[in-house]
CSV table of C-alpha atoms in Angstrom, one decimal:
chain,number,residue,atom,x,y,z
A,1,UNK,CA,29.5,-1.7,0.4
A,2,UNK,CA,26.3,-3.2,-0.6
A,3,UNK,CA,26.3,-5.0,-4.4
A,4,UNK,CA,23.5,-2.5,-5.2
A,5,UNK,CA,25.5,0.1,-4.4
A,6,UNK,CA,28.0,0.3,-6.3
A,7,UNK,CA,25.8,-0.9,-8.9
A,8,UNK,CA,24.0,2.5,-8.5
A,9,UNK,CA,27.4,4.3,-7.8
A,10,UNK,CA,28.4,2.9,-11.2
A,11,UNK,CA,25.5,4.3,-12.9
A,12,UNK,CA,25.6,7.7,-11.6
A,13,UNK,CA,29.1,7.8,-12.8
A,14,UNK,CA,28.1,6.5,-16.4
A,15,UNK,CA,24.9,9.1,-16.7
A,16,UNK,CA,24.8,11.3,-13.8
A,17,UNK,CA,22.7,11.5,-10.9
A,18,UNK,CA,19.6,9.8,-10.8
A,19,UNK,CA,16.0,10.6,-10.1
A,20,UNK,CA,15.3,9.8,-6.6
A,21,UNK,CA,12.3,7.5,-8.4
A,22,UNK,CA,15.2,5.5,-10.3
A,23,UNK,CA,17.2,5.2,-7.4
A,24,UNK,CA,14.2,3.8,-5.1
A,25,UNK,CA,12.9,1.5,-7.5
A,26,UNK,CA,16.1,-0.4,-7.4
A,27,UNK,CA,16.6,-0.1,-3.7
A,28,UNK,CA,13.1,-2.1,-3.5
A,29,UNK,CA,12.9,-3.8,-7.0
A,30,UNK,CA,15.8,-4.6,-8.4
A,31,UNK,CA,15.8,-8.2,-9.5
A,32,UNK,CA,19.3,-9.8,-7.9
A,33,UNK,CA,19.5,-7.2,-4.5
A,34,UNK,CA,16.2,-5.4,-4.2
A,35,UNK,CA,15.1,-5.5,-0.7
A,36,UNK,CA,11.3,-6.6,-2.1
A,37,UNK,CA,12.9,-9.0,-4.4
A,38,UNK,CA,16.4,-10.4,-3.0
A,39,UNK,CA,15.4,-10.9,0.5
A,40,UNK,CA,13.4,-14.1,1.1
A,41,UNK,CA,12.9,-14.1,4.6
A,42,UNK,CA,12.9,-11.7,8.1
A,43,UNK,CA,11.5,-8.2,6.7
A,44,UNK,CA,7.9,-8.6,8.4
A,45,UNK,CA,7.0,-9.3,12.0
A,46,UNK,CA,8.7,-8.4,15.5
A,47,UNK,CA,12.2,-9.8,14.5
A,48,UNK,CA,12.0,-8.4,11.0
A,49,UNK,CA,12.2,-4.7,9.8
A,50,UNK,CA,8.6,-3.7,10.3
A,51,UNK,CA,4.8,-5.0,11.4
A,52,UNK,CA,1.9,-4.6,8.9
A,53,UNK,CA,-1.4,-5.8,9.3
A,54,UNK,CA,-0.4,-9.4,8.0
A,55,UNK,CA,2.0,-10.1,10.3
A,56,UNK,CA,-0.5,-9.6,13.7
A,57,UNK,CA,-2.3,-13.0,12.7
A,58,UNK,CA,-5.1,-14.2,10.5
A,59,UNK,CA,-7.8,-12.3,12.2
A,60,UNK,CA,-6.9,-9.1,9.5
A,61,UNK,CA,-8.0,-11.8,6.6
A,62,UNK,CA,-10.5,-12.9,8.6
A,63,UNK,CA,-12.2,-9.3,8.5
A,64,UNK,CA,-11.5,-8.7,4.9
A,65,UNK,CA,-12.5,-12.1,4.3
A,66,UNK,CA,-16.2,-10.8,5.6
A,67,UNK,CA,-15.7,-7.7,3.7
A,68,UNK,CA,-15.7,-9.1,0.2
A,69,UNK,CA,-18.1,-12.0,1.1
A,70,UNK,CA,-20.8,-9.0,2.0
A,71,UNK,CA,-19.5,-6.9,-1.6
A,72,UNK,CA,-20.5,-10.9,-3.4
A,73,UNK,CA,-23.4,-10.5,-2.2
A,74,UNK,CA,-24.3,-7.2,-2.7
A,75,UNK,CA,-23.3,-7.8,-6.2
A,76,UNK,CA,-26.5,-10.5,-6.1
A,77,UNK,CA,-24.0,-13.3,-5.1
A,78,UNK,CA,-22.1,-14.4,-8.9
A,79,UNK,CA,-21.5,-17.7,-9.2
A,80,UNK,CA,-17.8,-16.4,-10.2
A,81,UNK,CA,-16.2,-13.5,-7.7
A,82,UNK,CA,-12.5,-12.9,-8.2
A,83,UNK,CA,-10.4,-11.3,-5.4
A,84,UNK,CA,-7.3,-10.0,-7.2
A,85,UNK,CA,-4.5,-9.2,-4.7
A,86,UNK,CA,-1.5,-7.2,-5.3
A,87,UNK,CA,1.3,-7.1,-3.0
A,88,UNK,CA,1.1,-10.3,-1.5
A,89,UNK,CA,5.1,-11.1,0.0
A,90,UNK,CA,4.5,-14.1,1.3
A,91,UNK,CA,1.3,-15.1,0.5
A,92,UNK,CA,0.4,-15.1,4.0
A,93,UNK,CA,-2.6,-13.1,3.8
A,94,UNK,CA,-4.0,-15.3,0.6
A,95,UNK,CA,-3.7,-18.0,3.2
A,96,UNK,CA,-5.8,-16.1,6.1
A,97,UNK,CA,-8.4,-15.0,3.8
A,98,UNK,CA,-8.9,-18.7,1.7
A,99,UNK,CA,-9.0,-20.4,5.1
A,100,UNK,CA,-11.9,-17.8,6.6
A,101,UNK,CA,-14.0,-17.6,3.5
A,102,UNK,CA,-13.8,-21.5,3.8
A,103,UNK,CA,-14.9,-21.7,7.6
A,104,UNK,CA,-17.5,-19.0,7.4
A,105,UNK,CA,-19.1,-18.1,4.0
A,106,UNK,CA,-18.9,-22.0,2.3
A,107,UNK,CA,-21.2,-20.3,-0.4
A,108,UNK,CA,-18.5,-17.7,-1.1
A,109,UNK,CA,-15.4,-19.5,-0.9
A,110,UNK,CA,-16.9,-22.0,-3.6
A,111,UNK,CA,-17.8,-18.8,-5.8
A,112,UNK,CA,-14.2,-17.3,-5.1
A,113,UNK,CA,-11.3,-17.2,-8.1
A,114,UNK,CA,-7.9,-15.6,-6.2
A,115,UNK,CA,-5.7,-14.0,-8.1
A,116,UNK,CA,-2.3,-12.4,-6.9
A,117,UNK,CA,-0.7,-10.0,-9.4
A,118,UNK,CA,3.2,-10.7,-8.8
A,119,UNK,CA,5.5,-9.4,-11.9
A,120,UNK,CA,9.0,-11.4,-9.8
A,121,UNK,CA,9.7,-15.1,-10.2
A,122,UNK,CA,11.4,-15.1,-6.6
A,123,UNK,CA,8.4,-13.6,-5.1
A,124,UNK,CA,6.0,-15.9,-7.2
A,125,UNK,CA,7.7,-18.9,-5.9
A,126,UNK,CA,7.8,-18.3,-2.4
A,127,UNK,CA,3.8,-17.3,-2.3
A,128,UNK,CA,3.5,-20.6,-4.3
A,129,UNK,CA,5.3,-22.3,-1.8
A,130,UNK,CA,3.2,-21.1,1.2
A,131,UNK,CA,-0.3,-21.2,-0.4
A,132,UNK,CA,0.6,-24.8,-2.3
A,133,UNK,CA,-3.2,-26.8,-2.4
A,134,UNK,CA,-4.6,-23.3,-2.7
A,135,UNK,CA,-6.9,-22.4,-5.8
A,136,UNK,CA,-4.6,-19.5,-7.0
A,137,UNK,CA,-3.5,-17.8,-10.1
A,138,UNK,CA,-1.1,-15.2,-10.7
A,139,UNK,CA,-0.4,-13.2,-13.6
A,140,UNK,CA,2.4,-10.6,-13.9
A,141,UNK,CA,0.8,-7.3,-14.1
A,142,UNK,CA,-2.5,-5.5,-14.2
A,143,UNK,CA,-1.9,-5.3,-17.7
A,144,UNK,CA,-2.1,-9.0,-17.6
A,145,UNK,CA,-5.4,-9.2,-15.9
A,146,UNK,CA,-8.2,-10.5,-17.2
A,147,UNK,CA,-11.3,-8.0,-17.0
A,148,UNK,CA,-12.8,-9.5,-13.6
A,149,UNK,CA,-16.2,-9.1,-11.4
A,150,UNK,CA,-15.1,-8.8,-8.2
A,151,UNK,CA,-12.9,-7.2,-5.6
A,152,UNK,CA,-9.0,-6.0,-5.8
A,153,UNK,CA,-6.9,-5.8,-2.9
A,154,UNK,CA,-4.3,-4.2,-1.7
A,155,UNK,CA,-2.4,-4.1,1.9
A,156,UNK,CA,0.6,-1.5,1.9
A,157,UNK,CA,1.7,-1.6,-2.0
A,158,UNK,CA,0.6,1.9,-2.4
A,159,UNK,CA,3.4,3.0,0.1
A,160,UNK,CA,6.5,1.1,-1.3
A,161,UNK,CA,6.0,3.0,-5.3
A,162,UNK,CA,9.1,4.5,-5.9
A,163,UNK,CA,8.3,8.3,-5.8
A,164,UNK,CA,9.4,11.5,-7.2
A,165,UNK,CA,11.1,14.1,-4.8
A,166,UNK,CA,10.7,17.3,-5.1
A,167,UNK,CA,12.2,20.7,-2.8
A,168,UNK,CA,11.3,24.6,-3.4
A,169,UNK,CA,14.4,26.3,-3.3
A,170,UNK,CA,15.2,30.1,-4.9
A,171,UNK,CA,12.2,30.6,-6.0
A,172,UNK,CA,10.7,27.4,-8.0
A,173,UNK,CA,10.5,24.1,-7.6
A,174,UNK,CA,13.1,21.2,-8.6
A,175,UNK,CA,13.1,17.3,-8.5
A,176,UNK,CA,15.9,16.0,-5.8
A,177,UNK,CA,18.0,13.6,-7.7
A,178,UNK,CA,21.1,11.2,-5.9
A,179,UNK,CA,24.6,12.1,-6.9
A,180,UNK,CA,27.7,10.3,-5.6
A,181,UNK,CA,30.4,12.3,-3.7
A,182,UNK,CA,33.0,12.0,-1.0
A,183,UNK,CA,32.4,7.7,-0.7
A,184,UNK,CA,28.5,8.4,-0.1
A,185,UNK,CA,25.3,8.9,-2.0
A,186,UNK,CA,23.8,12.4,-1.5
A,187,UNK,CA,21.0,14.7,-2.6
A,188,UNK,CA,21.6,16.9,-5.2
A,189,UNK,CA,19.0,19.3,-7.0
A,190,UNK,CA,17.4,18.5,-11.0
A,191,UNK,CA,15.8,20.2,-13.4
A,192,UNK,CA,11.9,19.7,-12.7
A,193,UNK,CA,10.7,17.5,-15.7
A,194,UNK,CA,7.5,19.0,-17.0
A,195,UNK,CA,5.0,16.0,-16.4
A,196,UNK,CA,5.3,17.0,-12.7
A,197,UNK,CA,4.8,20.7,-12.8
A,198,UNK,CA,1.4,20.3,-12.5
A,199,UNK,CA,1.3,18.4,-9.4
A,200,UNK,CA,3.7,21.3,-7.9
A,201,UNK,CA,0.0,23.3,-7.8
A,202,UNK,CA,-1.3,22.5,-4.6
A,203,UNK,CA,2.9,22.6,-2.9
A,204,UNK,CA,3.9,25.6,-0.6
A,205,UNK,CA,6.0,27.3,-1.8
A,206,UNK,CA,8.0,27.4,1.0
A,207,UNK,CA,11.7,27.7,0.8
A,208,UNK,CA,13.4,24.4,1.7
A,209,UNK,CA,10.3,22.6,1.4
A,210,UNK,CA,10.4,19.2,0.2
A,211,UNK,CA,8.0,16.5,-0.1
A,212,UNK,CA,6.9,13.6,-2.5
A,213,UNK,CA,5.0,13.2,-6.0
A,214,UNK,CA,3.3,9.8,-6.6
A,215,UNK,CA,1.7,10.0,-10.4
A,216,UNK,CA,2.5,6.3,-10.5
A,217,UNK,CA,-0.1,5.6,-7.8
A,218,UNK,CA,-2.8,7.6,-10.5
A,219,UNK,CA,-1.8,5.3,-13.6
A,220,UNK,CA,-2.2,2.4,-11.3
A,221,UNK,CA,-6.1,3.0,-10.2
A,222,UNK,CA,-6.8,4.0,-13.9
A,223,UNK,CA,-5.3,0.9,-15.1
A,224,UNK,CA,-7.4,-1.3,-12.5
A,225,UNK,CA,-10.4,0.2,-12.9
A,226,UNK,CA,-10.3,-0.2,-17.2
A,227,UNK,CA,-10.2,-3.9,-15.7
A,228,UNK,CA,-12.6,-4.2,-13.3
A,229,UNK,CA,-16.2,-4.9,-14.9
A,230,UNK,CA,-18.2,-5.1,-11.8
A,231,UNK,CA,-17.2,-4.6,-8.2
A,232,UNK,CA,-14.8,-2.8,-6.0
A,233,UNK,CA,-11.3,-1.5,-4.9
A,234,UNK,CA,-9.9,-1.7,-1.4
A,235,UNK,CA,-6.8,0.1,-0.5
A,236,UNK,CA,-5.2,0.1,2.5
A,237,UNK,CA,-2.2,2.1,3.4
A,238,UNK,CA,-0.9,4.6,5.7
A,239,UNK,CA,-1.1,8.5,4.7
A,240,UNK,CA,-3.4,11.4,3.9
A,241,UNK,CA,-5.7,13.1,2.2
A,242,UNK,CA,-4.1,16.1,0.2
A,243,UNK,CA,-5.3,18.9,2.5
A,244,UNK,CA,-2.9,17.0,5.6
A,245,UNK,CA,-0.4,15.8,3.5
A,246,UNK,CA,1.1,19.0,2.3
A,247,UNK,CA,0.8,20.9,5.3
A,248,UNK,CA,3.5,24.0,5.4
A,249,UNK,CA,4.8,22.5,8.5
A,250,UNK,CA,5.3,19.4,6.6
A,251,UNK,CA,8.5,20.7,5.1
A,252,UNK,CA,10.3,17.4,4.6
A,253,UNK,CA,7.5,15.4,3.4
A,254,UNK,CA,6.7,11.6,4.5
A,255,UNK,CA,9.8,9.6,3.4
A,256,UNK,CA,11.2,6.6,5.5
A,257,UNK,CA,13.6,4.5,5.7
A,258,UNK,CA,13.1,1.4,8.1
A,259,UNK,CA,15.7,-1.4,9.9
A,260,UNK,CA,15.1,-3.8,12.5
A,261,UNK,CA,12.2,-1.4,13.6
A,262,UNK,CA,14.2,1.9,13.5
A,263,UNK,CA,14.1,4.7,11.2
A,264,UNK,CA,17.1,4.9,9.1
A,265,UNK,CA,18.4,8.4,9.2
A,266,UNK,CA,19.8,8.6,5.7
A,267,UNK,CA,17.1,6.9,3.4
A,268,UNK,CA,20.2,6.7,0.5
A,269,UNK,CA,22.8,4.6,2.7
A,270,UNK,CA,22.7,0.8,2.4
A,271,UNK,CA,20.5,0.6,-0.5
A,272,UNK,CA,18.7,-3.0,-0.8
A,273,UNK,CA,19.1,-3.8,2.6
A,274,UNK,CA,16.3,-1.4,4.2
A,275,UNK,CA,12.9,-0.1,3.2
A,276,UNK,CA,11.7,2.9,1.9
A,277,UNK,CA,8.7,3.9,2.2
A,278,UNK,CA,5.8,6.9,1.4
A,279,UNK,CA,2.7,7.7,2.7
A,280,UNK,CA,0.0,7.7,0.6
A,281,UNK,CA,-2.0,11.0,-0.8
A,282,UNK,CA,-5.3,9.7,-1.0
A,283,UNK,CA,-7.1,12.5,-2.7
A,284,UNK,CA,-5.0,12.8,-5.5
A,285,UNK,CA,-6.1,8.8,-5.4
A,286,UNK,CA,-9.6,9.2,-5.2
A,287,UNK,CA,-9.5,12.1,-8.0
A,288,UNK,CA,-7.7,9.6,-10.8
A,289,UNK,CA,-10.6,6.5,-9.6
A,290,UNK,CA,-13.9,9.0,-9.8
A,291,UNK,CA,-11.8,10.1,-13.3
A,292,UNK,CA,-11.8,6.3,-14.6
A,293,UNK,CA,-15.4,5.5,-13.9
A,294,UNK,CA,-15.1,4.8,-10.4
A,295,UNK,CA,-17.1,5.8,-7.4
A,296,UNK,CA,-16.1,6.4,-4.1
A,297,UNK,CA,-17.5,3.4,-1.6
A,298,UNK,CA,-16.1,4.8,1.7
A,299,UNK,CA,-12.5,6.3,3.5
A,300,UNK,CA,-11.9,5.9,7.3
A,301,UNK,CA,-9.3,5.3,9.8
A,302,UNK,CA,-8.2,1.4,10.5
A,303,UNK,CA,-10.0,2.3,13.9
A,304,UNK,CA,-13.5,2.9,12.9
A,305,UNK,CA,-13.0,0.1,10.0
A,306,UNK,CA,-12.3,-2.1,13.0
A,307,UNK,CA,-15.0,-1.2,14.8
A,308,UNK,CA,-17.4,-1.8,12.2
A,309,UNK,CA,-15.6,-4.9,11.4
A,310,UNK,CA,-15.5,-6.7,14.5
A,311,UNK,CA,-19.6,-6.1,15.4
A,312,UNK,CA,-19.7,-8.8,12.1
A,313,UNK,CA,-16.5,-11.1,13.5
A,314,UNK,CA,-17.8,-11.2,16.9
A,315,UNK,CA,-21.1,-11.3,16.9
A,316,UNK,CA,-21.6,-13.1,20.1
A,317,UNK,CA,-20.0,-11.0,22.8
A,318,UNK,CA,-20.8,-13.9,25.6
A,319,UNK,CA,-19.3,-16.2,23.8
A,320,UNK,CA,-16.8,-18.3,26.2
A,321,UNK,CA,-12.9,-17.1,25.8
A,322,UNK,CA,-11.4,-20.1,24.0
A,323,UNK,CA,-7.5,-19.6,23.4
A,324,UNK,CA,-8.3,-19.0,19.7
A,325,UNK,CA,-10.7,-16.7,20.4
A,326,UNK,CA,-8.3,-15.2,23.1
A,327,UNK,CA,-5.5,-14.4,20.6
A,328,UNK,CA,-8.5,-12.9,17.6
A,329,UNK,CA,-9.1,-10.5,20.5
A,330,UNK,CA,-5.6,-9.6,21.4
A,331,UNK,CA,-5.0,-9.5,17.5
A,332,UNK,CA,-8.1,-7.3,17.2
A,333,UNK,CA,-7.2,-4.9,19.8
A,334,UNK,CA,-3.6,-4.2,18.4
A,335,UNK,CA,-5.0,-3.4,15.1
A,336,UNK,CA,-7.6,-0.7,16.2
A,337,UNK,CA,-5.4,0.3,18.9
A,338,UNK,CA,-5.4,4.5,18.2
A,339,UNK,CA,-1.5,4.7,19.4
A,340,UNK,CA,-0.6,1.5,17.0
A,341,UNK,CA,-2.3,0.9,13.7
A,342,UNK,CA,-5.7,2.2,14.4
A,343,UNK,CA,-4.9,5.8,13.6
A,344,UNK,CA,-1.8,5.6,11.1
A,345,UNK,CA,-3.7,3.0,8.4
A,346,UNK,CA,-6.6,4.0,6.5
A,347,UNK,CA,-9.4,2.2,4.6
A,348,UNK,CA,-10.0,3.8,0.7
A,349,UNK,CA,-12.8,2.0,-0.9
A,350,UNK,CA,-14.6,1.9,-4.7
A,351,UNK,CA,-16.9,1.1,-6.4
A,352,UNK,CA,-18.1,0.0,-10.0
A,353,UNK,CA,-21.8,-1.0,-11.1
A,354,UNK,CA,-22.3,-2.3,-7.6
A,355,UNK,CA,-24.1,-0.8,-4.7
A,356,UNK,CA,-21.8,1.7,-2.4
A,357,UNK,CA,-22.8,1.4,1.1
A,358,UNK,CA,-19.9,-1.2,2.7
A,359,UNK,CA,-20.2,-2.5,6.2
A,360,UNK,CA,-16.7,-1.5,7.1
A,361,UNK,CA,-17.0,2.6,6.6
A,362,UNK,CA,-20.2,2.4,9.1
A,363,UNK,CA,-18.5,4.6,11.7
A,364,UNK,CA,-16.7,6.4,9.2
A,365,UNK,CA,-17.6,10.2,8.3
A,366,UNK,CA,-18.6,11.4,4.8
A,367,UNK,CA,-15.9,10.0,2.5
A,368,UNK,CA,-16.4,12.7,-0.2
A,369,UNK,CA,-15.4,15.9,2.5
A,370,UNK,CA,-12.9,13.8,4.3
A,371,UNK,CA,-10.3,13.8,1.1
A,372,UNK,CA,-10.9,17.4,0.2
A,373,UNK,CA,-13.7,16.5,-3.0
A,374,UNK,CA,-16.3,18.6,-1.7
A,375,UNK,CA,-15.9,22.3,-0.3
């Protein structure tokens, strides 16, 4: 058995079951055997447990890379423009977008301050490892970060929040909690605590339905957005908007568990040594930004962000096929590809005391009706 397990065994038998939210956080977070904190190496890429963005090649922070140069600008070009990043793992995509802004925007790059919020020493070390030479700072938290003018990032953090599970069973709604019986972990029904009754509303009540309550993700956008001054958010994740999210037929919600490329069929065996993961509800999203002061900047498929992306990366379509440019192409086509990333990832942008209209959400549709805001 996995340390963390019994770790977890031992704590169900000291207190009881646990939330599922307790039990995922240490899956992913604890601090000796989470699987975001304990495991150095081999997660990401074709020979790890899953592909993101990232792990395709640099061409992804390339194309944010032109993203935030064109919000610096639109923000009349500040002598000081901080990207703030937050789920970096490796540092890899610090690296991509550093070296781009360098080799194409020389004006940006010497304006840029990079910041990675990272609150675990392992995680810190590694990223200082790979981006060693690079002008970066990290601080723990958001709580930690410095009001900014800028742009914060994120690529798949949303997703890996520990969640809340919830099922409709005789008649009203409980939270799914993880008990221990017969050598295994297994679900076992809660009490609903009261600070998620409220996000039952918009549920089916359908018996047997289950599904997954994020308030975390809510708190987080608020707490950015007290610190952002001037600028933007980008978010980038897989999931969608409320209206698709809870669909009746839907009736075991979104969570995942992920091995060596494969879906793990029980999400509570091995715990540590797999991810979990949830899509993301964007509107629920959108509705705690517009709430803090934010305003919505554009929401579209990794497709049409592509698309409207790659007119700006490759300009020149005669241009001769170098090798470099060669693999940019092949990287560009697996992330717009509709039946890889391109339909599954989606772009959520905002906006504060800075102009709305981004060059990425060109080909995408009104951002407002799209999540459900507007009838």
């Amino acid at each position: 058995m996995p340390p963390l397990a019994d770790l977890l065994r031992a704590e169900i038998e000291a207190h009881g079951p646990l939330s599922f939210r307790r039990f995922m956080e240490r899956a992913l977070y604890d601090p000796a055997h989470g699987y975001y904190t304990a495991t150095a190496t081999g997660r990401v890429g074709r020979g790890g447990d899953f592909i993101t963005n990232v792990s395709v090649g640099p061409l992804f922070g390339k194309l944010i890379a032109a993203q935030a140069e064109e919000m610096w600008r639109q923000l009349g070009s500040p002598a000081q423009f901080t990207v703030v990043e937050q789920g970096a793992d490796s540092g890899a995509f610090a690296a991509d977008f550093l070296a781009a802004a360098r080799a194409g925007w020389p004006g940006f790059a010497e304006a840029l301050r990079y910041q990675i919020i990272e609150p675990f020493s392992q995680n810190r070390e590694r990223q200082a490892a790979r981006l060693a030479g690079e002008p970066v700072e990290w601080v723990p938290s958001v709580e930690a970060l410095p009001a900014f003018t800028g742009l914060h990032f994120s690529n798949e953090l949303l997703d890996a929040f520990p969640i809340h599970r919830v099922v409709f069973a005789e008649g009203r709604w409980h939270e799914q909690g993880v008990a221990w019986a017969g050598g295994r972990f297994v679900w076992q029904r809660l009490p609903l605590p009261p600070e998620l009754e409220p996000l039952t509303a918009p549920l089916p009540q359908v018996e047997g339905y289950a599904t997954e309550l994020n308030p975390a993700a809510q708190a987080w956008v608020a707490a950015v957005a007290a610190r952002l001054e001037r600028g933007y958010m980008l978010v980038v994740d897989y999931g969608f908007s409320r209206a698709d999210y809870y669909l009746p037929e839907r009736r075991d919600g979104t969570l995942t568990g992920y091995r060596a490329h494969r879906r793990v069929d029980d999400v509570l065996e091995h715990p540590g040594e797999g991810d979990l993961t949830a899509h993301v509800e964007f509107t629920s999203l959108a509705e705690a930004a517009l709430a803090s002061g934010l305003g919505l900047a554009g929401f579209a498929d990794q497709h049409r962000f592509m698309v409207a992306a790659g007119r700006r990366a490759f300009p020149d379509a005669s241009a001769p096929l170098t090798p470099e440019r060669q693999r940019e192409m092949r990287a560009f086509a697996s992330l717009m590809h509709p039946a890889l990333m391109g339909r599954g990832f989606h772009y959520l942008a905002f906006a504060k005391d800075a102009p709305p209209k981004l060059h990425g959400f060109e080909y995408a549709g009104d951002a407002a009706l799209a999540l459900g805001l507007v009838g």
